[in-house]
mmCIF file of C-alpha atoms in Angstrom:
data_model
loop_
_atom_site.group_PDB
_atom_site.id
_atom_site.type_symbol
_atom_site.label_atom_id
_atom_site.label_comp_id
_atom_site.label_asym_id
_atom_site.label_seq_id
_atom_site.Cartn_x
_atom_site.Cartn_y
_atom_site.Cartn_z
ATOM 1 C CA MET A 1 233.322 224.190 173.090
ATOM 2 C CA PRO A 2 234.088 223.724 176.789
ATOM 3 C CA VAL A 3 237.503 224.764 177.944
ATOM 4 C CA GLU A 4 240.004 222.233 179.223
ATOM 5 C CA PRO A 5 240.124 221.221 182.905
ATOM 6 C CA GLY A 6 241.970 223.632 185.109
ATOM 7 C CA ASP A 7 240.706 226.841 183.464
ATOM 8 C CA ILE A 8 237.893 227.535 185.980
ATOM 9 C CA PRO A 9 239.554 227.696 189.396
ATOM 10 C CA THR A 10 236.330 228.765 191.174
ATOM 11 C CA LEU A 11 234.487 225.460 190.517
ATOM 12 C CA GLU A 12 234.704 222.892 193.306
ATOM 13 C CA ILE A 13 237.442 220.331 192.679
ATOM 14 C CA PRO A 14 236.554 216.614 192.912
ATOM 15 C CA LYS A 15 237.998 214.710 195.869
ATOM 16 C CA PRO A 16 239.025 211.119 195.039
ATOM 17 C CA LEU A 17 237.453 208.532 197.326
ATOM 18 C CA SER A 18 238.103 205.138 195.782
ATOM 19 C CA PRO A 19 240.481 203.542 195.035
ATOM 20 C CA ALA A 20 242.221 205.325 197.893
ATOM 21 C CA ASN A 21 245.788 206.487 197.560
ATOM 22 C CA GLY A 22 248.403 203.721 197.833
ATOM 23 C CA ILE A 23 245.980 200.781 197.841
ATOM 24 C CA SER A 24 247.171 197.553 196.146
ATOM 25 C CA GLY A 25 245.357 194.454 194.928
ATOM 26 C CA ILE A 26 242.685 196.475 193.118
ATOM 27 C CA ASN A 27 240.522 194.646 190.585
ATOM 28 C CA THR A 28 241.526 195.251 186.964
ATOM 29 C CA GLN A 29 238.002 196.582 186.359
ATOM 30 C CA PRO A 30 237.779 199.166 189.137
ATOM 31 C CA VAL A 31 235.143 201.823 189.758
ATOM 32 C CA LEU A 32 236.630 205.282 190.262
ATOM 33 C CA THR A 33 234.642 207.319 192.775
ATOM 34 C CA VAL A 34 234.818 210.977 193.817
ATOM 35 C CA ASP A 35 232.810 212.900 196.402
ATOM 36 C CA PHE A 36 229.630 214.581 195.177
ATOM 37 C CA PRO A 37 229.363 218.392 195.595
ATOM 38 C CA SER A 38 227.561 219.374 198.779
ATOM 39 C CA GLY A 39 225.952 222.572 197.487
ATOM 40 C CA ASP A 40 223.197 223.074 194.923
ATOM 41 C CA GLN A 41 224.901 225.909 193.026
ATOM 42 C CA ASP A 42 226.960 225.134 189.984
ATOM 43 C CA ARG A 43 226.461 221.400 190.281
ATOM 44 C CA PRO A 44 228.548 219.557 187.669
ATOM 45 C CA ILE A 45 226.911 218.173 184.564
ATOM 46 C CA ALA A 46 229.840 216.069 183.387
ATOM 47 C CA ALA A 47 233.078 214.583 184.625
ATOM 48 C CA ARG A 48 236.354 213.679 182.999
ATOM 49 C CA TRP A 49 238.510 210.780 184.157
ATOM 50 C CA GLN A 50 242.122 209.948 183.357
ATOM 51 C CA ILE A 51 244.429 207.081 184.287
ATOM 52 C CA THR A 52 248.137 206.882 183.525
ATOM 53 C CA ALA A 53 250.836 204.332 184.289
ATOM 54 C CA GLN A 54 253.507 206.989 184.750
ATOM 55 C CA GLU A 55 253.393 209.475 187.571
ATOM 56 C CA ASN A 56 252.904 213.052 186.334
ATOM 57 C CA ASN A 57 252.690 211.877 182.714
ATOM 58 C CA TRP A 58 249.196 212.758 181.488
ATOM 59 C CA LYS A 59 249.960 212.399 177.800
ATOM 60 C CA ASP A 60 250.349 208.625 177.503
ATOM 61 C CA LEU A 61 247.103 207.497 179.091
ATOM 62 C CA LEU A 62 245.597 204.124 179.940
ATOM 63 C CA TYR A 63 242.150 205.715 180.163
ATOM 64 C CA ASP A 64 240.666 209.094 179.181
ATOM 65 C CA ARG A 65 236.924 209.533 179.110
ATOM 66 C CA SER A 66 234.182 212.042 179.867
ATOM 67 C CA THR A 67 230.880 210.992 181.452
ATOM 68 C CA PHE A 68 227.646 212.961 181.496
ATOM 69 C CA ASP A 69 224.909 212.945 184.126
ATOM 70 C CA THR A 70 226.852 210.438 186.250
ATOM 71 C CA VAL A 71 229.665 212.535 187.660
ATOM 72 C CA SER A 72 230.456 210.759 190.935
ATOM 73 C CA HIS A 73 231.834 207.475 189.573
ATOM 74 C CA VAL A 74 232.876 205.592 186.450
ATOM 75 C CA ALA A 75 233.496 201.879 185.778
ATOM 76 C CA ILE A 76 236.722 201.020 183.967
ATOM 77 C CA ALA A 77 236.521 198.169 181.446
ATOM 78 C CA ALA A 78 239.994 196.692 181.918
ATOM 79 C CA LEU A 79 243.450 197.603 183.175
ATOM 80 C CA PRO A 80 246.669 195.552 183.060
ATOM 81 C CA PHE A 81 247.409 193.135 185.873
ATOM 82 C CA ASP A 82 249.978 194.130 188.505
ATOM 83 C CA GLN A 83 250.017 197.704 187.219
ATOM 84 C CA THR A 84 250.699 200.869 189.216
ATOM 85 C CA CYS A 85 248.100 203.422 188.121
ATOM 86 C CA TYR A 86 247.561 207.125 188.797
ATOM 87 C CA TRP A 87 244.101 208.618 188.363
ATOM 88 C CA ARG A 88 242.456 212.029 188.558
ATOM 89 C CA ALA A 89 239.124 213.660 187.753
ATOM 90 C CA SER A 90 237.629 217.035 186.804
ATOM 91 C CA TRP A 91 234.075 218.399 186.727
ATOM 92 C CA LEU A 92 232.227 220.494 184.169
ATOM 93 C CA ASN A 93 229.386 222.921 184.892
ATOM 94 C CA GLY A 94 227.765 225.650 182.821
ATOM 95 C CA THR A 95 230.861 227.808 183.190
ATOM 96 C CA GLY A 96 233.569 225.324 182.341
ATOM 97 C CA TRP A 97 235.866 222.667 183.743
ATOM 98 C CA SER A 98 237.225 222.595 187.266
ATOM 99 C CA GLN A 99 240.852 222.079 188.066
ATOM 100 C CA TRP A 100 242.045 218.491 188.143
ATOM 101 C CA SER A 101 241.806 216.649 191.417
ATOM 102 C CA GLU A 102 244.933 215.476 193.127
ATOM 103 C CA ALA A 103 246.434 212.376 191.490
ATOM 104 C CA VAL A 104 245.822 209.175 193.433
ATOM 105 C CA SER A 105 247.787 205.946 192.947
ATOM 106 C CA PHE A 106 246.758 202.302 193.242
ATOM 107 C CA VAL A 107 248.126 198.933 192.110
ATOM 108 C CA THR A 108 245.998 196.350 190.318
ATOM 109 C CA CYS A 109 245.990 192.736 191.415
ATOM 110 C CA ALA A 110 248.542 190.250 190.161
ATOM 111 C CA SER A 111 247.691 188.108 187.170
ATOM 112 C CA PRO A 112 245.698 184.998 188.109
ATOM 113 C CA GLY A 113 247.378 181.639 187.768
ATOM 114 C CA PRO A 114 247.472 179.865 184.419
ATOM 115 C CA LYS A 115 244.553 177.771 183.238
ATOM 116 C CA VAL A 116 244.929 174.003 183.383
ATOM 117 C CA HIS A 117 244.196 172.320 180.038
ATOM 118 C CA ILE A 118 243.583 168.564 180.148
ATOM 119 C CA PHE A 119 244.102 166.512 176.995
ATOM 120 C CA GLN A 120 242.857 162.983 177.674
ATOM 121 C CA ASP A 121 240.519 160.907 175.547
ATOM 122 C CA GLY A 122 237.024 161.073 177.003
ATOM 123 C CA TYR A 123 237.556 164.280 178.958
ATOM 124 C CA ARG A 124 235.010 166.813 177.663
ATOM 125 C CA ASP A 125 234.678 164.738 174.490
ATOM 126 C CA TYR A 126 238.368 165.085 173.646
ATOM 127 C CA ASP A 127 239.534 162.337 171.268
ATOM 128 C CA GLY A 128 242.876 163.645 170.061
ATOM 129 C CA THR A 129 245.240 161.118 171.663
ATOM 130 C CA ARG A 130 247.105 158.678 169.433
ATOM 131 C CA ASP A 131 249.239 155.912 170.925
ATOM 132 C CA VAL A 132 250.712 152.561 169.964
ATOM 133 C CA ASP A 133 253.548 150.210 170.841
ATOM 134 C CA ILE A 134 255.824 148.483 168.349
ATOM 135 C CA ARG A 135 257.768 145.273 168.886
ATOM 136 C CA GLY A 136 261.193 144.299 167.596
ATOM 137 C CA ASN A 137 263.725 141.507 168.020
ATOM 138 C CA GLY A 138 265.417 141.945 171.397
ATOM 139 C CA ALA A 139 268.581 140.224 170.199
ATOM 140 C CA ASP A 140 268.743 142.103 166.878
ATOM 141 C CA LEU A 141 267.097 145.522 166.776
ATOM 142 C CA THR A 142 267.296 145.633 162.986
ATOM 143 C CA GLN A 143 264.706 142.862 162.836
ATOM 144 C CA ALA A 144 261.219 142.139 164.134
ATOM 145 C CA ILE A 145 259.977 138.708 165.156
ATOM 146 C CA ARG A 146 256.387 139.882 164.710
ATOM 147 C CA ASP A 147 256.176 143.116 162.735
ATOM 148 C CA TRP A 148 252.591 143.793 163.759
ATOM 149 C CA ASN A 149 250.527 146.921 163.973
ATOM 150 C CA GLN A 150 248.854 147.009 167.403
ATOM 151 C CA GLY A 151 247.122 150.379 167.356
ATOM 152 C CA ARG A 152 243.908 149.152 169.018
ATOM 153 C CA GLN A 153 245.493 147.501 172.046
ATOM 154 C CA ASP A 154 244.584 148.787 175.512
ATOM 155 C CA VAL A 155 248.242 148.790 176.515
ATOM 156 C CA LEU A 156 251.505 150.570 175.731
ATOM 157 C CA ARG A 157 254.635 148.568 176.491
ATOM 158 C CA THR A 158 258.294 149.369 176.901
ATOM 159 C CA GLY A 159 261.284 147.208 177.734
ATOM 160 C CA ARG A 160 262.284 143.685 176.835
ATOM 161 C CA ARG A 161 260.430 140.455 177.454
ATOM 162 C CA GLY A 162 261.654 138.220 180.252
ATOM 163 C CA THR A 163 263.646 135.048 179.677
ATOM 164 C CA HIS A 164 260.654 132.947 180.777
ATOM 165 C CA LEU A 165 258.791 133.867 177.583
ATOM 166 C CA PRO A 166 259.191 131.986 174.279
ATOM 167 C CA THR A 167 260.257 135.004 172.182
ATOM 168 C CA ASP A 168 262.872 137.658 172.932
ATOM 169 C CA GLU A 169 261.046 140.832 171.919
ATOM 170 C CA THR A 170 261.511 144.478 172.812
ATOM 171 C CA TYR A 171 258.794 147.136 172.967
ATOM 172 C CA ARG A 172 258.736 150.866 172.302
ATOM 173 C CA SER A 173 255.714 153.139 172.624
ATOM 174 C CA PHE A 174 254.577 156.232 170.749
ATOM 175 C CA LEU A 175 252.275 158.893 172.141
ATOM 176 C CA LYS A 176 250.968 162.194 170.784
ATOM 177 C CA PHE A 177 248.135 164.617 171.525
ATOM 178 C CA ASP A 178 246.229 167.039 169.324
ATOM 179 C CA ILE A 179 246.711 170.389 171.099
ATOM 180 C CA SER A 180 245.755 172.596 168.155
ATOM 181 C CA VAL A 181 243.120 174.417 170.254
ATOM 182 C CA LEU A 182 246.060 176.318 171.756
ATOM 183 C CA SER A 183 247.852 178.906 169.645
ATOM 184 C CA LYS A 184 249.972 180.966 172.064
ATOM 185 C CA SER A 185 253.198 179.166 172.856
ATOM 186 C CA ASP A 186 254.489 182.028 174.995
ATOM 187 C CA ALA A 187 251.428 181.687 177.270
ATOM 188 C CA ILE A 188 252.492 178.187 178.391
ATOM 189 C CA SER A 189 254.089 177.970 181.832
ATOM 190 C CA ASN A 190 254.240 174.203 182.344
ATOM 191 C CA ALA A 191 253.378 170.847 180.780
ATOM 192 C CA TYR A 192 253.529 167.260 181.952
ATOM 193 C CA LEU A 193 252.416 163.733 181.105
ATOM 194 C CA VAL A 194 250.440 161.471 183.421
ATOM 195 C CA LEU A 195 250.506 157.737 182.671
ATOM 196 C CA THR A 196 248.910 154.795 184.482
ATOM 197 C CA GLY A 197 250.237 151.291 185.065
ATOM 198 C CA TRP A 198 248.290 148.395 183.574
ATOM 199 C CA GLU A 199 248.487 144.589 183.434
ATOM 200 C CA HIS A 200 247.853 143.604 179.849
ATOM 201 C CA ASP A 201 249.127 140.044 180.056
ATOM 202 C CA TRP A 202 250.264 138.325 183.241
ATOM 203 C CA ARG A 203 253.080 136.617 181.327
ATOM 204 C CA ASP A 204 254.509 140.007 180.411
ATOM 205 C CA PHE A 205 254.224 141.285 183.952
ATOM 206 C CA PRO A 206 257.678 142.177 185.309
ATOM 207 C CA THR A 207 259.336 140.755 188.391
ATOM 208 C CA LYS A 208 260.684 144.087 189.657
ATOM 209 C CA GLY A 209 257.683 146.181 188.609
ATOM 210 C CA HIS A 210 259.624 149.330 187.752
ATOM 211 C CA ALA A 211 262.295 150.452 185.300
ATOM 212 C CA LEU A 212 263.850 153.691 184.100
ATOM 213 C CA ASN A 213 262.353 154.881 180.810
ATOM 214 C CA SER A 214 263.532 157.627 178.458
ATOM 215 C CA VAL A 215 261.319 159.995 176.463
ATOM 216 C CA TYR A 216 262.378 161.257 173.024
ATOM 217 C CA ARG A 217 260.852 163.737 170.632
ATOM 218 C CA VAL A 218 259.773 162.040 167.396
ATOM 219 C CA ARG A 219 260.926 163.589 164.127
ATOM 220 C CA ARG A 220 258.776 161.665 161.627
ATOM 221 C CA GLU A 221 255.045 161.326 161.069
ATOM 222 C CA TRP A 222 253.412 158.070 162.168
ATOM 223 C CA HIS A 223 249.872 156.699 162.312
ATOM 224 C CA GLU A 224 248.435 154.538 165.059
ATOM 225 C CA GLY A 225 246.549 152.004 162.974
ATOM 226 C CA ILE A 226 243.763 149.652 164.014
ATOM 227 C CA GLY A 227 245.582 146.348 164.579
ATOM 228 C CA ILE A 228 245.401 144.268 167.753
ATOM 229 C CA MET A 229 247.515 141.175 167.019
ATOM 230 C CA ASN A 230 248.461 138.867 164.144
ATOM 231 C CA ARG A 231 248.087 141.806 161.763
ATOM 232 C CA ASN A 232 250.769 143.288 159.556
ATOM 233 C CA PRO A 233 250.651 147.075 159.066
ATOM 234 C CA GLN A 234 248.235 148.319 156.418
ATOM 235 C CA ASP A 235 248.594 151.501 154.355
ATOM 236 C CA GLY A 236 249.772 154.372 156.540
ATOM 237 C CA GLU A 237 250.122 152.292 159.720
ATOM 238 C CA ILE A 238 253.070 152.044 162.086
ATOM 239 C CA SER A 239 255.160 148.997 163.028
ATOM 240 C CA TRP A 240 258.775 148.210 163.930
ATOM 241 C CA HIS A 241 259.893 148.633 160.323
ATOM 242 C CA TYR A 242 257.421 151.274 159.129
ATOM 243 C CA ASN A 243 256.440 154.727 160.333
ATOM 244 C CA GLN A 244 253.643 154.796 157.725
ATOM 245 C CA TYR A 245 253.473 151.615 155.678
ATOM 246 C CA PRO A 246 255.069 151.322 153.125
ATOM 247 C CA GLN A 247 257.289 154.214 154.268
ATOM 248 C CA ARG A 248 260.093 152.933 156.491
ATOM 249 C CA TRP A 249 261.830 154.383 159.494
ATOM 250 C CA VAL A 250 265.370 155.567 158.780
ATOM 251 C CA GLU A 251 266.367 152.664 161.023
ATOM 252 C CA PRO A 252 264.007 149.941 162.284
ATOM 253 C CA GLY A 253 262.323 150.697 165.578
ATOM 254 C CA ALA A 254 262.691 154.467 165.046
ATOM 255 C CA SER A 255 266.297 154.034 166.103
ATOM 256 C CA PHE A 256 268.102 156.693 164.082
ATOM 257 C CA GLN A 257 268.747 159.701 166.304
ATOM 258 C CA SER A 258 269.945 163.212 165.470
ATOM 259 C CA ASP A 259 269.565 166.707 166.893
ATOM 260 C CA ASP A 260 270.515 168.220 163.529
ATOM 261 C CA PRO A 261 267.266 169.639 162.076
ATOM 262 C CA MET A 262 268.713 169.327 158.574
ATOM 263 C CA MET A 263 269.304 165.587 158.934
ATOM 264 C CA GLU A 264 266.551 163.063 158.358
ATOM 265 C CA ALA A 265 266.093 161.236 161.640
ATOM 266 C CA ASP A 266 263.488 159.177 163.462
ATOM 267 C CA ILE A 267 263.886 160.831 166.850
ATOM 268 C CA GLU A 268 266.021 163.512 168.447
ATOM 269 C CA ALA A 269 269.308 162.279 169.862
ATOM 270 C CA THR A 270 268.960 164.070 173.186
ATOM 271 C CA ALA A 271 266.210 162.647 175.353
ATOM 272 C CA LEU A 272 263.571 165.008 176.708
ATOM 273 C CA GLY A 273 264.157 163.292 180.032
ATOM 274 C CA ASP A 274 263.670 160.108 182.049
ATOM 275 C CA PHE A 275 261.054 158.775 184.441
ATOM 276 C CA THR A 276 260.523 155.579 186.394
ATOM 277 C CA ALA A 277 257.856 153.448 184.763
ATOM 278 C CA ILE A 278 255.765 151.442 187.235
ATOM 279 C CA SER A 279 254.049 148.351 185.892
ATOM 280 C CA ARG A 280 251.440 148.104 188.630
ATOM 281 C CA VAL A 281 247.737 148.395 187.909
ATOM 282 C CA GLY A 282 246.562 151.925 188.681
ATOM 283 C CA ALA A 283 250.010 153.314 189.513
ATOM 284 C CA LYS A 284 250.362 156.945 188.396
ATOM 285 C CA MET A 285 253.517 158.151 186.662
ATOM 286 C CA THR A 286 254.255 161.795 185.919
ATOM 287 C CA PHE A 287 256.855 163.038 183.469
ATOM 288 C CA SER A 288 258.065 166.550 182.736
ATOM 289 C CA SER A 289 261.273 168.421 182.038
ATOM 290 C CA ASN A 290 262.343 171.795 180.707
ATOM 291 C CA ARG A 291 263.028 170.186 177.329
ATOM 292 C CA PHE A 292 259.571 168.622 177.317
ATOM 293 C CA VAL A 293 257.900 171.962 178.083
ATOM 294 C CA ASP A 294 259.921 173.530 175.262
ATOM 295 C CA ALA A 295 258.773 170.754 172.913
ATOM 296 C CA VAL A 296 255.123 171.375 173.827
ATOM 297 C CA LYS A 297 255.590 175.095 173.193
ATOM 298 C CA ASP A 298 257.088 174.296 169.794
ATOM 299 C CA TRP A 299 254.162 171.994 168.962
ATOM 300 C CA VAL A 300 251.796 174.864 169.714
ATOM 301 C CA ALA A 301 253.828 177.326 167.644
ATOM 302 C CA ASN A 302 254.453 174.813 164.833
ATOM 303 C CA PRO A 303 251.695 172.179 164.939
ATOM 304 C CA GLU A 304 252.958 170.522 161.766
ATOM 305 C CA THR A 305 255.967 169.264 163.805
ATOM 306 C CA ASN A 306 253.843 167.601 166.488
ATOM 307 C CA TYR A 307 254.779 163.953 166.049
ATOM 308 C CA GLY A 308 254.682 163.350 169.781
ATOM 309 C CA VAL A 309 257.143 161.292 171.784
ATOM 310 C CA LEU A 310 258.723 157.869 171.838
ATOM 311 C CA ILE A 311 259.053 156.112 175.202
ATOM 312 C CA ARG A 312 261.535 153.278 175.578
ATOM 313 C CA ALA A 313 263.540 151.516 178.266
ATOM 314 C CA ALA A 314 266.717 153.352 179.215
ATOM 315 C CA ASP A 315 268.528 150.002 179.529
ATOM 316 C CA HIS A 316 267.778 147.742 176.580
ATOM 317 C CA ALA A 317 269.494 144.776 178.215
ATOM 318 C CA LEU A 318 267.078 144.754 181.168
ATOM 319 C CA ARG A 319 264.598 141.890 180.701
ATOM 320 C CA GLU A 320 261.577 143.682 182.152
ATOM 321 C CA THR A 321 258.404 144.772 180.347
ATOM 322 C CA MET A 322 256.530 147.845 181.549
ATOM 323 C CA ASN A 323 252.774 147.962 180.897
ATOM 324 C CA ILE A 324 250.999 151.332 180.599
ATOM 325 C CA ALA A 325 247.309 151.887 179.857
ATOM 326 C CA SER A 326 246.617 153.229 176.365
ATOM 327 C CA ARG A 327 243.843 155.497 175.122
ATOM 328 C CA GLU A 328 241.725 152.405 174.413
ATOM 329 C CA HIS A 329 241.591 151.504 178.107
ATOM 330 C CA PRO A 330 237.950 151.255 179.272
ATOM 331 C CA VAL A 331 238.620 153.312 182.405
ATOM 332 C CA GLY A 332 238.879 156.964 181.406
ATOM 333 C CA SER A 333 241.150 157.946 184.284
ATOM 334 C CA HIS A 334 243.744 155.353 183.185
ATOM 335 C CA ARG A 335 244.242 156.794 179.708
ATOM 336 C CA PRO A 336 247.349 158.866 178.894
ATOM 337 C CA LYS A 337 246.940 162.495 179.843
ATOM 338 C CA LEU A 338 248.789 165.639 178.801
ATOM 339 C CA VAL A 339 248.344 168.591 181.140
ATOM 340 C CA ILE A 340 249.308 172.049 179.874
ATOM 341 C CA GLU A 341 249.275 175.098 182.122
ATOM 342 C CA SER A 342 248.707 178.198 180.019
ATOM 343 C CA TYR A 343 247.278 181.696 180.330
ATOM 344 C CA GLU A 344 245.366 180.973 177.138
ATOM 345 C CA ARG A 345 241.769 179.685 177.253
ATOM 346 C CA SER A 346 240.331 176.501 175.712
ATOM 347 C CA GLU A 347 237.324 174.214 176.054
ATOM 348 C CA PHE A 348 239.518 171.630 177.784
ATOM 349 C CA GLU A 349 240.205 173.669 180.897
ATOM 350 C CA GLY A 350 239.681 171.730 184.075
ATOM 351 C CA CYS A 351 241.104 170.581 187.355
ATOM 352 C CA VAL A 352 243.726 167.841 187.458
ATOM 353 C CA THR A 353 241.847 166.152 190.289
ATOM 354 C CA HIS A 354 238.635 165.940 188.221
ATOM 355 C CA PHE A 355 237.973 162.791 186.146
ATOM 356 C CA SER A 356 241.585 162.105 185.363
ATOM 357 C CA ASP A 357 242.903 161.137 188.787
ATOM 358 C CA PRO A 358 241.474 158.463 191.089
#
């Protein structure tokens, strides 16, 4: 058995060449290189390489390997990002091991930015969006003038119909995304929604063109359905009175709010945040907040709680209807989009300027 490095002081000691001492920004898969002996006598037949994260601590090692034949360099498979490393080498000849080389330090490069994951129907064959609006009586939120399921419409609406229209109705919209391809909630650094303005019906088009909307986390399961108009909800479908027909909301219009996880509620009482809805064809709206990012993380960690969000007008009395393109919109870039920035990988990685933005 060969003796340990350091027992043969007469053998030439390797001289580290690369990475050089004190260099930063080194690839996490570096090649360690030492000078090759100049003489022909006692040429080494093997080399031993060690890397540690703690100066002068050669017991807890990141890397410890011997190589044969190739004694001038070794390729390292992977080191941590942004890590200070110390490395050294020793040679073996027919007599034994040389002393260790001097220890040389380097710092690996910082972790690359998070991957951008795009969840939007039609992007890379994704079809996990579900969205729908429901309509209630603007003058009496416990009732609905037309308790329809409208899951197949190309529009999501919020707000209250103007006084120029024959019926006083209010709209609320539901939106959720299947993000089950992600499994690491702690890898998420950011998340946001991108919505697009749309003109579904000129009569519903607002006079001001913008209104403050609030976003709430939904606490109950709901199903989009396949209605367009003049169609009451069928089994499992959503409407003003039903989250899944014949199962009813706690209060019509998903109105019952509570932050108590032990209480049966339709939505959380505290909004995830607000944004200004713009009812102009092609207008882009972006929504995010710390609470929204936390909700997305929780949906990744606990996918069975992913019931998505409810979007409604912040001021119910305002007689303005906001029109937003739904997942059924024929233009792919107009459909609702959830962007998640995460250090995890998925097949829906992309660039936010590709496909989804005009």
